[in-house]
Amino acid sequence: MKSGLDDAFNPETVADVGASSKRGYFFLRSFLRFKGRVYAVNPGRSEIPELGLKVYPRVTDIPDKVDFVFVETPAHTVPGIIEDCVKKGVKLVAIFTAGFSETGRKEGIELEEKIKEIIRGSKTRVLGPNCLGLYNPRIGLAWRANLPLDAGDVAFISQSGGLANLVILYGHTRGLRFSKVVSFGNACDIGLEELLLYFKDDPETRVVAAYIEGIKDAKGLAETFLEVSLKKPLIVWKGGRSEDGARACASHTGSLAGSHRIWSAVFRQTGVVEVKTLEELVDTALTFSFLPPIRGNSVGSISISGGASVTISDLLSEAGFRVPPLREETIRLIDEEVRRVYPEGISVINPVDVSAAYYNPGVVSTVIDVMTGDPNIDLIIFDLPVMYLAYSWRQSDAFRGEFMEALIKSGKNAIEKGKPFVVVLSPVGDEALWVRLRDTLVKEKIPVYPDMRRTCDALRNAKSYYEFLEKRRKAESHLADELEAPLLKVT
Amino acid sequence: MKSGLDDAFNPETVADVGASSKRGYFFLRSFLRFKGRVYAVNPGRSEIPELGLKVYPRVTDIPDKVDFVFVETPAHTVPGIIEDCVKKGVKLVAIFTAGFSETGRKEGIELEEKIKEIIRGSKTRVLGPNCLGLYNPRIGLAWRANLPLDAGDVAFISQSGGLANLVILYGHTRGLRFSKVVSFGNACDIGLEELLLYFKDDPETRVVAAYIEGIKDAKGLAETFLEVSLKKPLIVWKGGRSEDGARACASHTGSLAGSHRIWSAVFRQTGVVEVKTLEELVDTALTFSFLPPIRGNSVGSISISGGASVTISDLLSEAGFRVPPLREETIRLIDEEVRRVYPEGISVINPVDVSAAYYNPGVVSTVIDVMTGDPNIDLIIFDLPVMYLAYSWRQSDAFRGEFMEALIKSGKNAIEKGKPFVVVLSPVGDEALWVRLRDTLVKEKIPVYPDMRRTCDALRNAKSYYEFLEKRRKAESHLADELEAPLLKVT
């Protein structure tokens, strides 16, 4: 394996080869947001006046070093361009062009082999072909003009460019921020395993996620999975689990999906968190990115409605959690505060259903704060029903501000104290308000999920990872005990 | 059992007893939208000037017949009011007030027994206590001012008032329209079984759904389930499946949740479609309400991205569907049309991933139309990724209109020809556009789901119902064969 990718993934200059007015300079326009220097290459023209850019005939003609090259020319021209890149000392090439090994056709396979030969022994690394390449928001590098440029701590590795777009865009609305996203397509050079090892050690990455359709060489992958997940949460979405899905994979990236029974076993044994949809991937990554570890299964659940309390209890149970009765002191403190604003008082065992007192900022703070202090509660779920809020908030804007302030302050405090706190925010009743509230909360790094099932699935996924780590820790300390045991027996 | 509920559920006059300025006349304001005559009753005042209403001291003082009474006074006053209602010949009373048997306290249980005694032998029927009563949008009767008044073909029966609100509001944004919704609370008179039988025969109802926490008397319920589901799809959301959920039920509606193993067995044997969340209930009801029966498991899947094709294939397989290769004639027709707009041509086996040709209205029509005509395809799923559309539509509004027109025309045609057609529309990339597109499609009665998992779950639920009907039909015709068999043997 070649040396680290860090240099290749942090270019200072970028060149787009084959930018075309037919596609409205789709990619080039996005590269103009790059914080370094940007060049356009196209033998057919000398300038793009509408973008104020001079165009060079070849990469080798650029009078500057070139670190990163994005290739969007027809397949048969690609080997020549790669030759120029090697000559120029380019560090990373991303080949967007399709029509290589994924077609299953002889010409495509041979073209791809040619690329491999050209870069052999050089310092030039290649992503693709049939990929979108590198998204590194910290330096303003993105392949689409609508991809956001604020950076964070989640890395995403994707065999599908389309899904990389979806994960970035959807993740962003949910509050996820990415360290880097890599779309690796046919993986003629840089592949899954190398990327996993890179992100394991990337200090900017706290959570690693990947979409995989299949791999060409499975040797060592399980060890790599384990190596990563012992250091950081590793989320894998495996496409092609089913027979029909595998057939779709073959015509998509030309990869063999493999038996899903084997994949699942490998995931379980190596601590990989398996997800099955875009939504579950983003929900789960959000949980890891925003929350401290989940160290137990006792949930404190707060809601306004009896029906919601029942639902969340059922779904949590099915996800391996409990909603245990609160300890007496906790109940007394909540009851006291609730009675202050709602004289009739309500019984608050758990789930806490404070009914009409729900709207009171003091009640919100108290309930969250005492649960944060209750050692029998491992995590807190706050059900925020837009429907009811929309109604009461129409009455008073000031009230809304106070309510959200109390929620954010107490929620953040819980998270800072190491107690996971999440909000279930369903769009029912007012979709515009839903978007506004969600954006307000995720800006404060409070995770928000759109319904109870997805909340429970994400929390279960995260819990399973921390349980895996704990089991490993115990097994290792047990092993250490055994190694010491003979000595103890001797004494 | 008393006579039918039809008269009780279609009142011509409504009276609100106990409307109070403290609650801002919350319920009374909503009743003002009722198409018949509305009266206010409160012994403490003679008029509500802000609503332009005269107030009567007692129901018996109203100089008109009174068909429906909504009671929102303190628990101890309720029996007296019910006495007046019986005297006045009121057909239906909904008791909003809580504090009866659901508290588990002696006084509450006794008060509820008193109500039962008062109505015994009378024509007055009671919903509740501890309920929201009756939502009948066709006559403008709703318990909240923000509940919509357009009527449809789905009935919802709910033991929880809060969930009734959520189902109506969420269902409405998804395109569901209701024949009637009944919140029955403690069920001191009208209960689950009677409501199920009522909706079985209600000509305005095509789909019946229910949220149940527990029942007091299980005798005969399985037979009722079967009776309904042999005639109409019956969807049941059972709260309190888990131990913690059952505890939440007990403090919510005072009902015993019962063993979920038994409930599940009953559901399976009686053709009841079980759902576990608000979202699944609405998704499933939508499928039944908008689509013809699903008579097979072969799906034609259309999408723009390879990754999406893989995901939908995997999830469909896990839901018991297949994405089989299309027959040659279908492929040829699609290929021809795609080639017309996208000369390179794409292989379109199934899932059909037409890539860049996706945006072409002619391609959209052709793909849907030929799948509609393909006897090997039982239902069609169209993946509409807002992310890509948002981009291309920013370029041209005219194009957008043409695209949607083609989609709607061909989609409606499929449904009219008895071939279920659904759209997967995820909000990724543009949440405002997502709402607009969804609203456009559901107005045309094309079902839209927000992600692939939920699409597959809803289709699986619907398929399971039609499979149940088919099995019953076969079993019955087999039975008929057996009854005839001896005669045949004799000849």
XYZ file of C-alpha atoms in Angstrom, chain B residues 28-412:
385
model
C -66.742 26.035 20.919
C -64.772 27.987 18.309
C -64.279 24.793 16.342
C -67.962 23.827 16.618
C -68.884 27.171 15.017
C -67.744 25.651 11.706
C -70.539 23.036 12.008
C -73.006 23.139 9.109
C -76.044 22.801 11.413
C -77.114 24.908 14.418
C -74.772 25.464 17.378
C -75.670 26.270 21.009
C -73.602 27.141 24.079
C -74.556 25.999 27.559
C -73.108 27.391 30.793
C -75.113 28.178 33.936
C -72.610 30.915 34.858
C -73.304 33.379 31.998
C -75.944 34.451 29.492
C -73.906 35.386 26.430
C -70.480 35.237 24.779
C -70.332 38.593 22.997
C -67.003 37.897 21.225
C -68.588 34.939 19.449
C -72.019 36.529 19.137
C -73.641 33.642 21.029
C -76.481 33.474 23.533
C -75.698 31.048 26.378
C -78.316 28.731 27.870
C -78.164 27.671 31.519
C -79.032 24.027 30.770
C -79.370 21.740 27.762
C -83.084 21.486 28.573
C -83.425 25.251 28.138
C -82.431 25.201 24.452
C -85.563 26.012 22.380
C -84.662 23.541 19.611
C -83.988 19.835 19.386
C -80.422 18.947 20.466
C -78.724 16.032 18.681
C -75.091 16.174 19.843
C -73.720 17.476 23.151
C -70.048 18.020 23.957
C -69.394 18.149 27.716
C -66.337 19.943 29.094
C -67.400 20.618 32.699
C -65.782 19.215 35.893
C -66.328 15.494 36.473
C -68.781 15.803 39.394
C -71.223 17.880 37.300
C -71.325 15.411 34.419
C -74.074 13.039 35.677
C -76.507 15.957 36.084
C -75.796 17.107 32.539
C -76.299 13.593 31.173
C -79.690 13.486 32.942
C -80.659 16.668 31.097
C -79.456 15.158 27.822
C -81.615 12.078 28.320
C -84.605 14.291 29.122
C -83.956 16.397 26.041
C -83.691 13.324 23.791
C -80.058 14.033 22.824
C -78.764 11.329 20.479
C -75.045 11.511 21.249
C -72.985 12.924 24.107
C -69.195 13.188 24.001
C -67.656 13.599 27.453
C -64.291 15.357 27.205
C -63.858 15.527 30.978
C -61.302 13.186 32.549
C -61.223 11.959 36.157
C -63.407 8.856 35.778
C -62.487 5.162 35.670
C -59.109 5.857 34.047
C -57.846 7.252 37.373
C -58.370 3.869 39.033
C -59.898 5.787 41.987
C -63.192 4.766 43.619
C -64.941 8.142 43.089
C -64.038 8.169 39.405
C -65.230 4.607 38.846
C -68.507 5.352 40.677
C -69.145 8.523 38.674
C -68.715 6.540 35.464
C -71.109 3.835 36.726
C -73.650 6.566 37.434
C -73.492 7.754 33.805
C -74.099 4.200 32.595
C -77.179 3.964 34.827
C -78.566 7.284 33.641
C -78.446 6.376 29.952
C -79.658 2.799 30.431
C -82.838 2.265 28.405
C -82.668 5.731 26.844
C -81.903 6.678 23.248
C -78.925 8.750 24.381
C -75.534 7.276 23.431
C -72.246 8.317 25.066
C -68.641 8.618 23.828
C -66.020 8.744 26.608
C -65.547 9.993 29.229
C -61.943 11.126 28.725
C -62.284 11.509 24.950
C -62.615 14.023 22.138
C -65.739 12.486 20.663
C -66.738 12.771 17.049
C -65.031 14.232 13.971
C -67.385 14.199 10.997
C -65.881 16.540 8.390
C -68.751 16.035 5.914
C -71.037 18.032 8.247
C -68.289 20.360 9.517
C -68.092 18.782 12.957
C -64.601 18.886 14.524
C -63.226 19.284 18.039
C -60.268 21.491 17.043
C -60.288 24.608 14.917
C -57.277 23.391 12.899
C -58.809 20.077 11.818
C -59.602 20.111 8.082
C -63.191 19.719 6.901
C -62.784 17.890 3.603
C -64.196 14.382 3.836
C -62.999 11.082 2.409
C -63.139 7.318 2.788
C -60.966 6.424 5.793
C -62.490 5.839 9.239
C -60.293 6.067 12.316
C -61.304 4.795 15.753
C -59.022 5.882 18.597
C -58.712 5.126 22.267
C -56.396 8.167 22.498
C -57.611 11.670 21.690
C -54.073 12.972 21.187
C -53.326 10.330 18.569
C -56.650 11.016 16.845
C -55.483 14.611 16.341
C -52.125 13.467 15.021
C -53.635 10.933 12.626
C -56.080 13.479 11.209
C -53.513 16.267 10.795
C -50.662 14.109 9.573
C -52.963 12.034 7.378
C -54.349 15.187 5.796
C -50.924 16.473 4.731
C -50.334 13.065 3.150
C -53.604 13.238 1.231
C -55.800 11.081 3.484
C -59.385 12.199 3.857
C -61.614 10.809 6.584
C -65.212 9.618 6.581
C -65.349 9.936 10.390
C -62.944 9.774 13.316
C -64.154 8.670 16.740
C -62.176 9.174 19.959
C -63.863 6.832 22.459
C -61.735 7.178 25.624
C -63.010 5.072 28.556
C -65.825 3.605 26.439
C -68.497 3.625 29.149
C -71.109 3.115 26.396
C -69.933 3.106 22.769
C -66.837 0.937 22.453
C -64.426 -0.536 19.949
C -66.547 -3.454 18.790
C -69.666 -1.454 18.073
C -67.599 1.143 16.190
C -65.891 -1.520 14.093
C -69.242 -2.992 13.086
C -70.603 0.460 12.346
C -67.767 1.318 9.976
C -67.912 -2.108 8.354
C -71.317 -1.120 6.998
C -70.782 2.627 6.611
C -71.018 3.239 2.831
C -68.771 6.296 3.115
C -65.936 4.210 4.598
C -63.591 2.117 2.460
C -60.725 1.655 4.939
C -61.014 1.207 8.721
C -58.137 2.013 11.087
C -57.976 1.874 14.883
C -55.652 2.736 17.758
C -56.295 0.426 20.709
C -54.582 0.361 24.101
C -56.663 -2.388 25.648
C -60.205 -3.550 26.000
C -62.335 -4.515 28.947
C -64.105 -7.404 27.259
C -62.327 -9.446 24.614
C -65.238 -11.792 23.903
C -66.276 -11.652 20.305
C -63.584 -9.165 19.270
C -61.740 -11.666 17.048
C -64.997 -12.464 15.238
C -65.605 -8.750 14.768
C -62.099 -8.236 13.380
C -62.691 -11.034 10.882
C -66.129 -9.746 9.929
C -64.704 -6.292 9.163
C -61.569 -7.403 7.361
C -63.457 -9.747 5.058
C -65.295 -6.657 3.857
C -62.751 -3.798 4.151
C -59.074 -3.424 5.047
C -58.751 -3.117 8.841
C -55.559 -1.514 10.179
C -54.846 -1.779 13.900
C -52.190 0.065 15.886
C -51.979 -1.660 19.268
C -50.415 0.436 22.025
C -48.883 -1.278 25.057
C -47.130 -4.150 23.314
C -44.256 -4.007 25.782
C -44.183 -4.159 29.565
C -43.243 -0.478 29.833
C -45.819 0.435 27.199
C -48.507 -1.483 29.072
C -47.666 0.439 32.249
C -48.009 3.684 30.279
C -51.414 2.478 29.009
C -52.657 1.786 32.502
C -51.986 5.360 33.579
C -53.350 6.723 30.291
C -56.728 5.111 29.689
C -56.846 2.680 32.608
C -57.030 -0.286 30.287
C -55.267 -3.613 30.424
C -53.008 -4.042 27.449
C -53.034 -7.838 27.479
C -50.419 -10.171 26.085
C -49.148 -8.962 22.753
C -48.455 -12.512 21.631
C -52.183 -13.189 21.800
C -53.079 -9.948 20.037
C -50.617 -10.691 17.244
C -52.006 -14.177 16.729
C -55.537 -12.780 16.596
C -54.462 -10.138 14.066
C -52.840 -12.737 11.823
C -55.805 -15.075 11.907
C -58.376 -12.386 11.234
C -56.614 -10.512 8.430
C -55.998 -7.415 10.543
C -53.056 -5.342 9.254
C -50.931 -4.485 12.270
C -48.948 -1.220 12.343
C -46.690 0.123 15.079
C -46.417 3.873 14.596
C -48.421 6.900 13.512
C -46.367 7.055 10.324
C -46.951 3.411 9.418
C -50.680 3.756 10.091
C -50.992 6.746 7.766
C -48.720 5.226 5.069
C -50.754 2.029 5.105
C -54.161 3.725 5.113
C -53.004 5.852 2.178
C -52.024 2.756 0.231
C -55.438 1.189 0.757
C -57.337 4.411 0.147
C -55.606 5.438 -3.111
C -54.673 2.154 -4.760
C -56.371 -0.819 -6.370
C -55.594 -4.217 -4.789
C -52.007 -5.477 -4.963
C -52.287 -8.834 -6.715
C -48.714 -10.079 -6.974
C -45.208 -9.304 -5.861
C -43.411 -8.231 -9.050
C -42.373 -4.589 -8.930
C -41.304 -2.362 -11.787
C -38.933 0.179 -10.245
C -37.927 3.435 -11.942
C -35.157 5.662 -10.661
C -32.432 8.042 -11.711
C -29.565 6.712 -9.632
C -27.774 3.400 -9.365
C -27.517 3.655 -5.595
C -31.262 4.239 -5.292
C -31.930 1.227 -7.536
C -29.870 -0.985 -5.267
C -31.547 0.292 -2.101
C -35.086 -0.126 -3.367
C -34.289 -3.643 -4.610
C -32.905 -4.636 -1.217
C -35.809 -3.179 0.751
C -38.438 -4.605 -1.609
C -36.868 -8.057 -1.324
C -36.921 -7.847 2.445
C -40.609 -6.869 2.230
C -41.422 -9.972 0.153
C -41.433 -8.371 -3.296
C -39.338 -9.088 -6.392
C -37.834 -6.737 -8.969
C -37.790 -9.191 -11.872
C -36.178 -8.534 -15.247
C -38.720 -6.920 -17.580
C -39.896 -8.890 -20.609
C -38.020 -8.199 -23.835
C -40.818 -6.219 -25.480
C -40.973 -3.845 -22.491
C -37.214 -3.325 -22.532
C -37.242 -2.674 -26.279
C -39.961 -0.018 -25.985
C -38.215 1.780 -23.125
C -34.831 1.560 -24.817
C -36.194 3.037 -28.026
C -37.660 6.040 -26.241
C -34.583 6.588 -24.065
C -32.339 6.417 -27.127
C -34.431 9.108 -28.782
C -33.444 11.670 -26.131
C -30.174 10.208 -24.906
C -28.393 8.723 -27.909
C -25.913 6.564 -25.983
C -28.790 4.436 -24.740
C -28.826 2.726 -21.375
C -29.525 -0.823 -20.386
C -32.887 -0.939 -18.671
C -33.528 -4.345 -17.192
C -35.237 -3.539 -13.857
C -34.782 -1.567 -11.713
C -34.946 0.843 -14.604
C -32.224 3.439 -14.043
C -32.625 5.845 -16.957
C -29.932 8.193 -15.638
C -29.857 11.553 -17.447
C -32.842 10.641 -19.648
C -34.954 10.655 -16.483
C -35.771 14.329 -16.825
C -37.496 13.883 -20.160
C -41.308 13.896 -19.936
C -41.505 11.517 -22.914
C -39.262 9.020 -21.156
C -41.302 9.299 -17.951
C -44.539 8.559 -19.815
C -43.079 5.736 -21.854
C -41.495 3.921 -18.938
C -44.652 4.089 -16.812
C -46.992 3.277 -19.708
C -45.138 0.213 -20.937
C -44.835 -1.106 -17.379
C -48.584 -0.573 -17.001
C -49.067 -2.749 -20.066
C -46.596 -5.446 -18.998
C -48.560 -8.354 -17.473
C -45.439 -9.519 -15.604
C -45.366 -6.318 -13.546
C -47.819 -6.143 -10.636
C -47.038 -2.676 -9.314
C -44.871 0.316 -10.204
C -42.609 2.409 -7.966
C -41.351 5.745 -9.231
C -38.436 7.280 -7.323
C -38.656 11.081 -7.563
C -35.486 12.553 -6.060
C -36.194 16.168 -5.155
C -32.442 16.811 -5.049
C -31.961 16.255 -8.766
C -35.229 17.875 -9.755
C -34.524 20.975 -7.693
C -31.373 21.452 -9.718
C -32.770 20.869 -13.194
C -35.960 22.780 -12.427
C -34.104 25.847 -11.393
C -33.070 25.921 -15.042
C -36.571 25.768 -16.491
C -40.031 26.137 -14.990
C -41.738 25.060 -18.194
C -39.854 21.791 -18.087
C -41.045 21.171 -14.564
C -44.670 21.555 -15.595
C -44.269 19.112 -18.454
C -42.466 16.577 -16.314
C -45.124 16.614 -13.586
C -47.925 16.492 -16.148
C -46.430 13.390 -17.748
C -45.894 11.739 -14.372
C -49.418 12.455 -13.165
C -51.110 11.417 -16.401
C -49.276 8.107 -16.693
C -49.446 7.416 -12.948
C -53.204 7.996 -12.824
